[in-house]
CSV table of C-alpha atoms and ligand atoms in Angstrom, one decimal:
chain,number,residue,atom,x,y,z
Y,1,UNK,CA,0.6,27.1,-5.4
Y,2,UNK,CA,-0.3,23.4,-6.2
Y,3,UNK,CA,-2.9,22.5,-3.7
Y,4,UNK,CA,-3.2,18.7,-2.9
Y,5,UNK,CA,-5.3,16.4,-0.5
Y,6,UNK,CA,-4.4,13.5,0.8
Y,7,UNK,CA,-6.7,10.8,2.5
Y,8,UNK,CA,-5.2,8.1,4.9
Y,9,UNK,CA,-2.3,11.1,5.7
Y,10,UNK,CA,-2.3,9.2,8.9
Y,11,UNK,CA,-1.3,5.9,7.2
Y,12,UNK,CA,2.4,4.6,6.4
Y,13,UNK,CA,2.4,5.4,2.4
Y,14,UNK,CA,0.1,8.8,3.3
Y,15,UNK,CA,2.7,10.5,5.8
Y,16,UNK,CA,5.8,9.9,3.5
Y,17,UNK,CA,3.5,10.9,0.8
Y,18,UNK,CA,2.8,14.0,2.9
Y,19,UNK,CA,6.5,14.9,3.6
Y,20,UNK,CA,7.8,14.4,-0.3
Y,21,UNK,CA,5.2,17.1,-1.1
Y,22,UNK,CA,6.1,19.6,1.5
Y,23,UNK,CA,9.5,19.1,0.4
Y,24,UNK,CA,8.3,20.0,-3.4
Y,25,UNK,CA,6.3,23.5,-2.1
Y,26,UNK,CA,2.8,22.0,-2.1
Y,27,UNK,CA,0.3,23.0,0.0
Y,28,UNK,CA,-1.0,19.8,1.4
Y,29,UNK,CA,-4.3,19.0,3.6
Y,30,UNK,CA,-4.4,15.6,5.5
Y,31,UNK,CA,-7.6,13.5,6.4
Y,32,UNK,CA,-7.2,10.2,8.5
Y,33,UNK,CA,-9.4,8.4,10.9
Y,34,UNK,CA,-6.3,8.4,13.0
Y,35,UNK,CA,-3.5,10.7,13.7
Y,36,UNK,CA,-0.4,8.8,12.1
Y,37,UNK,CA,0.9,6.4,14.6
Y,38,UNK,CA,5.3,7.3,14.6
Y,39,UNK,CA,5.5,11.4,13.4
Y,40,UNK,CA,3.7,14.2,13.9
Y,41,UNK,CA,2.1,15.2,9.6
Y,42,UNK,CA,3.5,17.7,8.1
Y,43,UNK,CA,0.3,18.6,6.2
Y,44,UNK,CA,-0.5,22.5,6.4
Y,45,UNK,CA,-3.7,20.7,7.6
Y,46,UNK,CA,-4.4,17.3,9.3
Y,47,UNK,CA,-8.4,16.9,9.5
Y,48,UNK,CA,-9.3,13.7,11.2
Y,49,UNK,CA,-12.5,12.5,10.0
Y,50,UNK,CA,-14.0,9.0,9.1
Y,51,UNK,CA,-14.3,9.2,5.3
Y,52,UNK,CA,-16.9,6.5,5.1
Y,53,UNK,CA,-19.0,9.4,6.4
Y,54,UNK,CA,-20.4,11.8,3.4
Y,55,UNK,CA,-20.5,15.0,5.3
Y,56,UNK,CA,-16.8,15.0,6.4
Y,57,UNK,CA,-15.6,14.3,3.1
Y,58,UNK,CA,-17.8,17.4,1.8
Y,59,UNK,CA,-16.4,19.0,4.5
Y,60,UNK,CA,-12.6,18.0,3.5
Y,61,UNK,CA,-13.0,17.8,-0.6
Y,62,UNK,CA,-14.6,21.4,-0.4
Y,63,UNK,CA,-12.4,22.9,-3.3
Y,64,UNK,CA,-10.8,22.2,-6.8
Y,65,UNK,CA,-8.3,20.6,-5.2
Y,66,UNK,CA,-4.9,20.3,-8.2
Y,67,UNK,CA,-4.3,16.5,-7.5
Y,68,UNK,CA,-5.9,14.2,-4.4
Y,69,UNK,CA,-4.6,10.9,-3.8
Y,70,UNK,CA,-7.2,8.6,-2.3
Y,71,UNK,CA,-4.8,6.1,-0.2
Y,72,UNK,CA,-7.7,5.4,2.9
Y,73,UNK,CA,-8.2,1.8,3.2
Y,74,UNK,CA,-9.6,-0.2,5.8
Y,75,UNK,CA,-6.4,-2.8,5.3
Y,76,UNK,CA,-3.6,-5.0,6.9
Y,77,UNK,CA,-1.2,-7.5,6.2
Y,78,UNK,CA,-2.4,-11.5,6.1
Y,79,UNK,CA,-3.4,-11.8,9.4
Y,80,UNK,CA,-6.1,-8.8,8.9
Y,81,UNK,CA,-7.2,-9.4,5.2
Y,82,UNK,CA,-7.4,-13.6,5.0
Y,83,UNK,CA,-8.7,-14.6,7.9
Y,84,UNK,CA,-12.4,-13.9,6.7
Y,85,UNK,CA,-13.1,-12.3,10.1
Y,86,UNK,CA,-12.7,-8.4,8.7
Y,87,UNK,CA,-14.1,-9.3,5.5
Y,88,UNK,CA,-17.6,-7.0,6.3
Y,89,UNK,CA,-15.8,-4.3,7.8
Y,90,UNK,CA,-13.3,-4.2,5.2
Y,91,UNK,CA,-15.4,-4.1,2.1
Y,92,UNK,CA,-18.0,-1.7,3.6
Y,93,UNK,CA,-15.3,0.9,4.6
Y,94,UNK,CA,-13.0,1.1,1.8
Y,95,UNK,CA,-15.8,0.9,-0.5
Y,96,UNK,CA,-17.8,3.6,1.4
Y,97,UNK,CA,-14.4,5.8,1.3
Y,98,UNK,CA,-14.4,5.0,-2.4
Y,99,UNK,CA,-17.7,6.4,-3.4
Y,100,UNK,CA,-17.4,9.3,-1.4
Y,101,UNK,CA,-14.6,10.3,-2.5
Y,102,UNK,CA,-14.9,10.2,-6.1
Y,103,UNK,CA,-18.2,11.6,-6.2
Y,104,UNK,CA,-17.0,14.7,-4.8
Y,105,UNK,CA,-14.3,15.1,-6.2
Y,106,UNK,CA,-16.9,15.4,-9.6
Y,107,UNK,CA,-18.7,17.4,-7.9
Y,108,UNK,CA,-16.1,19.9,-6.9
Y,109,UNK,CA,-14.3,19.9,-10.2
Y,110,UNK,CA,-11.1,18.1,-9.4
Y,111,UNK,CA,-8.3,18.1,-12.0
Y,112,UNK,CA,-6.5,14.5,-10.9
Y,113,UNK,CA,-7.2,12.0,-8.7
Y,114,UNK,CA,-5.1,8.7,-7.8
Y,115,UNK,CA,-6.5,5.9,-6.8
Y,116,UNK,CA,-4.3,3.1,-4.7
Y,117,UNK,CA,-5.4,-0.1,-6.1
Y,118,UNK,CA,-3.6,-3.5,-5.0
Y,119,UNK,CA,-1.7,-6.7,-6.4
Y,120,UNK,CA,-4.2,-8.6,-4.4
Y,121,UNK,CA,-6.7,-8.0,-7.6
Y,122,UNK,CA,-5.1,-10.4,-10.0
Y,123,UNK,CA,-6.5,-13.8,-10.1
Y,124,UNK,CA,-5.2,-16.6,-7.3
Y,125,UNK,CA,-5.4,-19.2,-9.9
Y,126,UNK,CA,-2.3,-17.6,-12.0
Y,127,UNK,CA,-0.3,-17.1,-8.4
Y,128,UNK,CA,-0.2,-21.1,-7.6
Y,129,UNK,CA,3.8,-21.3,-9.5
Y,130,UNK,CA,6.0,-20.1,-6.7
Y,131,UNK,CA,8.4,-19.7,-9.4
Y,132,UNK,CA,5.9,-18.2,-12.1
Y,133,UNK,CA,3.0,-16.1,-11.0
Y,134,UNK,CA,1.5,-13.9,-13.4
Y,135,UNK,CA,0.4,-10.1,-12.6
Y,136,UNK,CA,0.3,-9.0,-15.5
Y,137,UNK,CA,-2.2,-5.6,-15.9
Y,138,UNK,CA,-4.4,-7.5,-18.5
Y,139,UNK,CA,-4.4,-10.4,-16.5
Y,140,UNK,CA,-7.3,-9.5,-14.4
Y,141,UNK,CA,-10.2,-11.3,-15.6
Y,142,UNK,CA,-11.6,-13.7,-14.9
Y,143,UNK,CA,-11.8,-11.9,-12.0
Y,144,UNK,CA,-10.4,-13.9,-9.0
Y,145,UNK,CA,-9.0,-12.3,-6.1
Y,146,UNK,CA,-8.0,-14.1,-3.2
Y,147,UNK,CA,-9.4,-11.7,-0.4
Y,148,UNK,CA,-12.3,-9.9,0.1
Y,149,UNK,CA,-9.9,-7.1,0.6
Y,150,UNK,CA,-9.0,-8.0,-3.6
Y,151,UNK,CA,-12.5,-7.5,-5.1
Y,152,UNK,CA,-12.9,-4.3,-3.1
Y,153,UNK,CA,-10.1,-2.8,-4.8
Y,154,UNK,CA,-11.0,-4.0,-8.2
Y,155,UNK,CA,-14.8,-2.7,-8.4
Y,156,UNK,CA,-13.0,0.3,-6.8
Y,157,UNK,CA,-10.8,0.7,-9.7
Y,158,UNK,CA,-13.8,0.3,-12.0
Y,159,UNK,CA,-15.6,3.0,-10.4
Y,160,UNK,CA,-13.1,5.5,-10.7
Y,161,UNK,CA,-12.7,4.7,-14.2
Y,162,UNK,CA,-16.5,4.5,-14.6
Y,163,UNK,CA,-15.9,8.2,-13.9
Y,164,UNK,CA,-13.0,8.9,-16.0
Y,165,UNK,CA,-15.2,7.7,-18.8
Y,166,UNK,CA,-18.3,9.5,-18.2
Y,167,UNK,CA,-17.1,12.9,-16.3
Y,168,UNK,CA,-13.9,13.7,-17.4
Y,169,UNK,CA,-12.0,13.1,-14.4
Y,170,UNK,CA,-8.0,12.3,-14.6
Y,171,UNK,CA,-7.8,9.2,-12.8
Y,172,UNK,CA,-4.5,7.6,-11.9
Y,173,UNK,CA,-5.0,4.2,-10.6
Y,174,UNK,CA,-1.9,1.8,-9.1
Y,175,UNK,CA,-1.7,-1.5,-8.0
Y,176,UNK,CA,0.9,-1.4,-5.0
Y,177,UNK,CA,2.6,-4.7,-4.4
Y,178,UNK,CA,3.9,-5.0,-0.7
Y,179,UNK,CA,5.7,-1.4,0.3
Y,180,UNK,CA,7.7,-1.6,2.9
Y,181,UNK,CA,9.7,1.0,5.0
Y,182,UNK,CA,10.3,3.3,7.9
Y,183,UNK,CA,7.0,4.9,9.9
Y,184,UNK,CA,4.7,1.9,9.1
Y,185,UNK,CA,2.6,-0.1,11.4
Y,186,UNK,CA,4.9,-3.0,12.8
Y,187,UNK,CA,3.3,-4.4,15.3
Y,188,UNK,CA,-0.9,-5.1,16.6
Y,189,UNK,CA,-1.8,-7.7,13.9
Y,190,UNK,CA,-2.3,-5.2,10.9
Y,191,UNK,CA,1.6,-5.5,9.7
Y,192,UNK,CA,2.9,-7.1,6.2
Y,193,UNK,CA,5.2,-9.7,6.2
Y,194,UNK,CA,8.2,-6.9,6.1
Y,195,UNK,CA,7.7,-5.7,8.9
Y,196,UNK,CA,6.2,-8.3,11.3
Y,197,UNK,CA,9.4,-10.1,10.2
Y,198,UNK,CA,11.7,-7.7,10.9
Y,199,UNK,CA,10.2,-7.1,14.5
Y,200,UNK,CA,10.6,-10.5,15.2
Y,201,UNK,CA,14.2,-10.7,14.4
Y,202,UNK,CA,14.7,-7.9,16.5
Y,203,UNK,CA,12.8,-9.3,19.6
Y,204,UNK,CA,14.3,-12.7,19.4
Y,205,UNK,CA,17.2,-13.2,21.7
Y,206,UNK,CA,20.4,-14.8,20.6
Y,207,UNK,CA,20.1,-18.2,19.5
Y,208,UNK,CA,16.5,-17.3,19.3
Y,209,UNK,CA,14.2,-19.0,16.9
Y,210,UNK,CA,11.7,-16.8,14.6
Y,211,UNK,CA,8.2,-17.9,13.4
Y,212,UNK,CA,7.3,-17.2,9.4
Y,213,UNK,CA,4.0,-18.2,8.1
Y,214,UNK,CA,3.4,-21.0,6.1
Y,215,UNK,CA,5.8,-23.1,5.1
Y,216,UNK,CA,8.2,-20.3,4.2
Y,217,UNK,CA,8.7,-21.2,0.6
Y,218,UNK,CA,5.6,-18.6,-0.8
Y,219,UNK,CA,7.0,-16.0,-2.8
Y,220,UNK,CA,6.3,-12.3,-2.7
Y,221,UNK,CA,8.5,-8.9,-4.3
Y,222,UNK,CA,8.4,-6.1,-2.0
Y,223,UNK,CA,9.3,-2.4,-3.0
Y,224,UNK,CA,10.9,0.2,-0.2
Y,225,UNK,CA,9.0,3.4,0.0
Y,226,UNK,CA,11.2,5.7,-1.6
Y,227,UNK,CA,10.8,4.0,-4.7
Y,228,UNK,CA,7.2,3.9,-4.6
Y,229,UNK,CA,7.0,7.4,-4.1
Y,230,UNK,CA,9.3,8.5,-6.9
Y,231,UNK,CA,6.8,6.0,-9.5
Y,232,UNK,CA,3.6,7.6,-8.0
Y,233,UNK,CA,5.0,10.8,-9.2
Y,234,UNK,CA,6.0,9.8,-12.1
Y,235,UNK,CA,2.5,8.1,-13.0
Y,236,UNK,CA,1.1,11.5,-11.7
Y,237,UNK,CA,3.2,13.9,-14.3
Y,238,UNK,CA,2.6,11.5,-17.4
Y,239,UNK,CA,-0.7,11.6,-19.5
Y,240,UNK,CA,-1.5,8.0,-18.5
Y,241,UNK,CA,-3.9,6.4,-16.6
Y,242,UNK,CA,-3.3,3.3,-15.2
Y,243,UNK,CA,-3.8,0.9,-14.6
Y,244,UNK,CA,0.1,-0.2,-13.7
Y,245,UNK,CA,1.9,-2.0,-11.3
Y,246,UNK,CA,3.8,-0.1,-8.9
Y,247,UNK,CA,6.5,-2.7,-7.5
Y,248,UNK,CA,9.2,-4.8,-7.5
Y,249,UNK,CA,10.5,-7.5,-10.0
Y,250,UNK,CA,13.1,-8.8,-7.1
Y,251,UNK,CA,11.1,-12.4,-6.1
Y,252,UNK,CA,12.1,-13.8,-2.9
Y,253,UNK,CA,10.4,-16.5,-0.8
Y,254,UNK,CA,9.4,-15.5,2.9
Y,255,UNK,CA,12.2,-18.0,4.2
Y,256,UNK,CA,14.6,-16.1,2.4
Y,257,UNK,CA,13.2,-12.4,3.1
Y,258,UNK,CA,13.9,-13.5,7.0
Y,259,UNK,CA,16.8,-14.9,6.2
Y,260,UNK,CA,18.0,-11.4,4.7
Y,261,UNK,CA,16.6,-9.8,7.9
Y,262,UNK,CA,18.2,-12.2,10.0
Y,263,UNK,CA,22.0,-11.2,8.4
Y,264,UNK,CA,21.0,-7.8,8.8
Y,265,UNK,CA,20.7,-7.8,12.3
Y,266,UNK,CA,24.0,-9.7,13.2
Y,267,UNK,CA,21.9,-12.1,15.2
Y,268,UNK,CA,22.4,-16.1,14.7
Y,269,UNK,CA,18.4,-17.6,14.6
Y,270,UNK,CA,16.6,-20.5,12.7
Y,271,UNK,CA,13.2,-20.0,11.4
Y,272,UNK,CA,10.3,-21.5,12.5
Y,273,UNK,CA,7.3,-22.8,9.9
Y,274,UNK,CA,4.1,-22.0,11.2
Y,275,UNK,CA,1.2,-23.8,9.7
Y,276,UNK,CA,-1.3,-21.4,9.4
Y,277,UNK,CA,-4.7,-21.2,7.2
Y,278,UNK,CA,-4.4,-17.8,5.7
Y,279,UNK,CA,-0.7,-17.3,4.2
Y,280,UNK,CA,-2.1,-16.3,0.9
Y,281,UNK,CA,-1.7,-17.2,-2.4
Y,282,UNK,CA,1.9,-19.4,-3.4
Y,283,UNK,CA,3.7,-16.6,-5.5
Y,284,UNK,CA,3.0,-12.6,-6.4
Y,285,UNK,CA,5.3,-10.6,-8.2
Y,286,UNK,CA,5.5,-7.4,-9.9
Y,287,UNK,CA,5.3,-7.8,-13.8
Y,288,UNK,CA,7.0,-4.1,-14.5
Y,289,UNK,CA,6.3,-4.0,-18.6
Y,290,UNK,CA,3.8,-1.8,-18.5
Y,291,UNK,CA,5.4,0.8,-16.4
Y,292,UNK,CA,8.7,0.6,-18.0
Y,293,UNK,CA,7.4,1.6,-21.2
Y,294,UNK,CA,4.9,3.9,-20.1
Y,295,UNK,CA,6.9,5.9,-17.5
Y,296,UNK,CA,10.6,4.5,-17.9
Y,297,UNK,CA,10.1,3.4,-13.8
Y,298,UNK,CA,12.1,0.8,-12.7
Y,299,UNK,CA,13.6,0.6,-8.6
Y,300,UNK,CA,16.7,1.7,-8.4
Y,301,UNK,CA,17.9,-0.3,-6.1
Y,302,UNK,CA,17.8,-4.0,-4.3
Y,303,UNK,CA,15.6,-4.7,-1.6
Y,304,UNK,CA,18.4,-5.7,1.1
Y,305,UNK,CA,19.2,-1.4,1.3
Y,306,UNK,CA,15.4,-0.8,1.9
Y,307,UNK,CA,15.6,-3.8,4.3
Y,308,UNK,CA,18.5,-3.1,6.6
Y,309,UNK,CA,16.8,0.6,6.8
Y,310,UNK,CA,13.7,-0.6,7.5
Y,311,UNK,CA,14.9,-3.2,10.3
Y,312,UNK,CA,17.0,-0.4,12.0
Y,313,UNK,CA,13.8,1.8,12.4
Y,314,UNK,CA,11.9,-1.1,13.6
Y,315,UNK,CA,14.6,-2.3,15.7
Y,316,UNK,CA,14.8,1.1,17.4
Y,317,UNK,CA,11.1,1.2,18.0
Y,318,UNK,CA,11.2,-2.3,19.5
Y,319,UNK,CA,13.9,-1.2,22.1
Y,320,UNK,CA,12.1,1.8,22.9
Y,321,UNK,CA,9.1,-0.3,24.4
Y,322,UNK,CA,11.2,-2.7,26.3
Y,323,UNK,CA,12.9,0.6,27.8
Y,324,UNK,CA,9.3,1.6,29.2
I,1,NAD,P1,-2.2,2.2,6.1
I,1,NAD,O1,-3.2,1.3,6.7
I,1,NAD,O2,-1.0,2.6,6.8
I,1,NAD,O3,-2.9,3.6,5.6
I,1,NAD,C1,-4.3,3.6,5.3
I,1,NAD,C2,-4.9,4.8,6.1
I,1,NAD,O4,-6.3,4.9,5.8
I,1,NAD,C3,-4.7,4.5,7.6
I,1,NAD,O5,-4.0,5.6,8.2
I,1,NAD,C4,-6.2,4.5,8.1
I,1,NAD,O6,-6.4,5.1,9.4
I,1,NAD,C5,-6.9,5.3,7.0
I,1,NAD,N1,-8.3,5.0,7.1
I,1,NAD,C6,-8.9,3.8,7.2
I,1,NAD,N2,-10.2,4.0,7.3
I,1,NAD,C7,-10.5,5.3,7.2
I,1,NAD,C8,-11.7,6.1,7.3
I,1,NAD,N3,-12.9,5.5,7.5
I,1,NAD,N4,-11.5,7.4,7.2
I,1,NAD,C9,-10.3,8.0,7.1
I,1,NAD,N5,-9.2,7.3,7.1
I,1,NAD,C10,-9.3,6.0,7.1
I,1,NAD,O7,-1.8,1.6,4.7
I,1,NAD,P2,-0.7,1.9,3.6
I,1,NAD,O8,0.3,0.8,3.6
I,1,NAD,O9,-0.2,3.3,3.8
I,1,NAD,O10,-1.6,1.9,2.3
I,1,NAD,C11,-2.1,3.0,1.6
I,1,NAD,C12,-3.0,2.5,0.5
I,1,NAD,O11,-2.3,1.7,-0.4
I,1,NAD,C13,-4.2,1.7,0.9
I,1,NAD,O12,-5.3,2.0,0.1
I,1,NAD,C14,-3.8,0.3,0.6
I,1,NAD,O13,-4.9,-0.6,0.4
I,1,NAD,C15,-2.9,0.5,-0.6
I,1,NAD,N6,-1.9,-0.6,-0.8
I,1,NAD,C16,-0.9,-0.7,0.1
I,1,NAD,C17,0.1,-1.7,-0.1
I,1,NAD,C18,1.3,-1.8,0.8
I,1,NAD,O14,2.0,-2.7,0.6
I,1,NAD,N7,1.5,-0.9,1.8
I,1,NAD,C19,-0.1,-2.6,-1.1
I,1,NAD,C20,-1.2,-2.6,-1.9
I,1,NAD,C21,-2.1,-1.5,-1.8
């Protein structure tokens, strides 16, 4: 039986990771800090355990596991990763979970590991176009991120394939660009954009005005979790290593991702534009070449379907705590 580890099960990509592997027969351990937030895992077993620490990950990366996916990140939407303030924390964990991680996984003979990278790699100064940005996978250097968060990921990606190179390891490394669904955090000041919108549309009363960031005219893609899933395991199954864009081509400014929400829920609201320091950088979208070729991945389908699911489940949550 395929024997797989997953580290931030606890985590919105990590538990529907979780689930699509039960469904396929694995048998799958867990590790998360925290027990995930909206389901109870369906991992055969859920070890909690701070991977920054190096005993519990040689506790939880004790065997040859077939594949681990390393998805534990010390992350958040804009209001966690640009404001400056997390910047210490943020770099120390994730790259503590990083070197950990890989290092025992050479040590205990591994046959493939993926690595979660992020969009927020590629340099701010070709992401000023909201019409144009360029995220291209060989765009990366001159290396300049616009987060802390950013250059964590990239030396993170260069370890793992410092290890590729000298140890043999199968790495797998992705650069997610804003996933989006069911079962993620929406509320507490670590949500994306997704999300936070969507819970604000379905707090607002009738009439109702809604705040977005920024002037609203920054431009972002955003893929639904279904699709990012069926990619991983794509990029997983081929004999390539990354690394490749997982995303979305569909470009949409944040005005007009509300605006979508806003239809969705029925309700009539304007949008507020709230000046705020840290919106990010003017335009990001997926640049899907690569994985086309390599893997013949494209989504399936437009982000309004991943939306309107994604505001029901939020929508439901939201009523549940004014029910309390
Ligand atoms: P998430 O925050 O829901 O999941 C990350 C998980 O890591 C959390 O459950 C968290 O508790 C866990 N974690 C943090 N510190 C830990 C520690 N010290 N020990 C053990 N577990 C720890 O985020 P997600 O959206 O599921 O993202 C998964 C991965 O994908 C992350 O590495 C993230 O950086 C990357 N990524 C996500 C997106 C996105 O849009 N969701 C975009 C780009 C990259």
């Amino acid at each position: 039986m395929r024997k797989v580890l997953v580290c931030g099960a606890g985590g919105f990509i990590g538990g529907h990771l979780v689930k699509k592997l039960k469904k396929e027969g694995a048998w799958v351990r867990g590790v998360d800090i925290k027990e995930h937030e909206f389901a109870t895992s369906r991992a055969d077993e859920f070890i909690l355990g701070d991977l920054t620490r190096q005993n519990v990950v040689e506790k939880v990366l004790d065997q040859p596991f077939d594949e681990v996916y390393q998805l534990a990140a010390d992350m958040g939407g804009a209001g966690y990763i640009f404001t400056g303030e997390n910047d210490a924390n943020l770099m120390h964990n994730s790259a503590s979970i990083n070197l950990n991680i890989i290092q025992q996984a050479y040590l205990k003979g591994v046959r493939k590991i993926f690595y979660s990278s992020s969009a927020c790699i590629y340099p701010a100064y070709n992401q000023q176009d909201p019409s144009n940005p360029n995220c291209a996978e060989g765009s990366v250097y001159p290396a300049e991120p616009d987060s802390d968060y950013g250059w964590e990921k990239l030396f993170s990606e260069r370890l793992f394939q410092a290890f590729a190179r000298n140890h043999g390891l199968q790495v797998r490394i992705a650069r997610f660009h804003n996933v989006f669904g069911p079962e993620g955090t929406w509320a507490g000041g670590r949500e994306k954009a997704p999300a936070a919108i969507c819970r604000k549309v379905a707090e607002a009363e009738e009439g109702g005005q809604i705040e977005v960031w920024g002037d609203g005219l920054q431009t972002r893609s955003f893929l639904y979790i279904d699709e990012c899933l069926e990619a991983v395991e794509r990029f997983m199954n081929s004999n390539f290593e990354g690394p490749v864009n997982i995303g979305s081509e569909e470009m949409i400014s944040l005005n007009e991702l509300a605006k979508m929400v806003i239809a969705i829920s029925g309700k009539k609201l304007s949008i507020y534009n709230k000046p705020v320091s840290y919106e990010g950088v003017r335009a990001r979208c997926s640049d899907n070449r690569l994985i086309r070729e390599k893997l013949g991945w494209a989504p399936a389908k437009p982000l309004s379907e991943g939306l309107e699911k994604t505001y029901r489940w939020i929508a439901a949550e939201v009523a549940k705590t004014v029910s309390v």
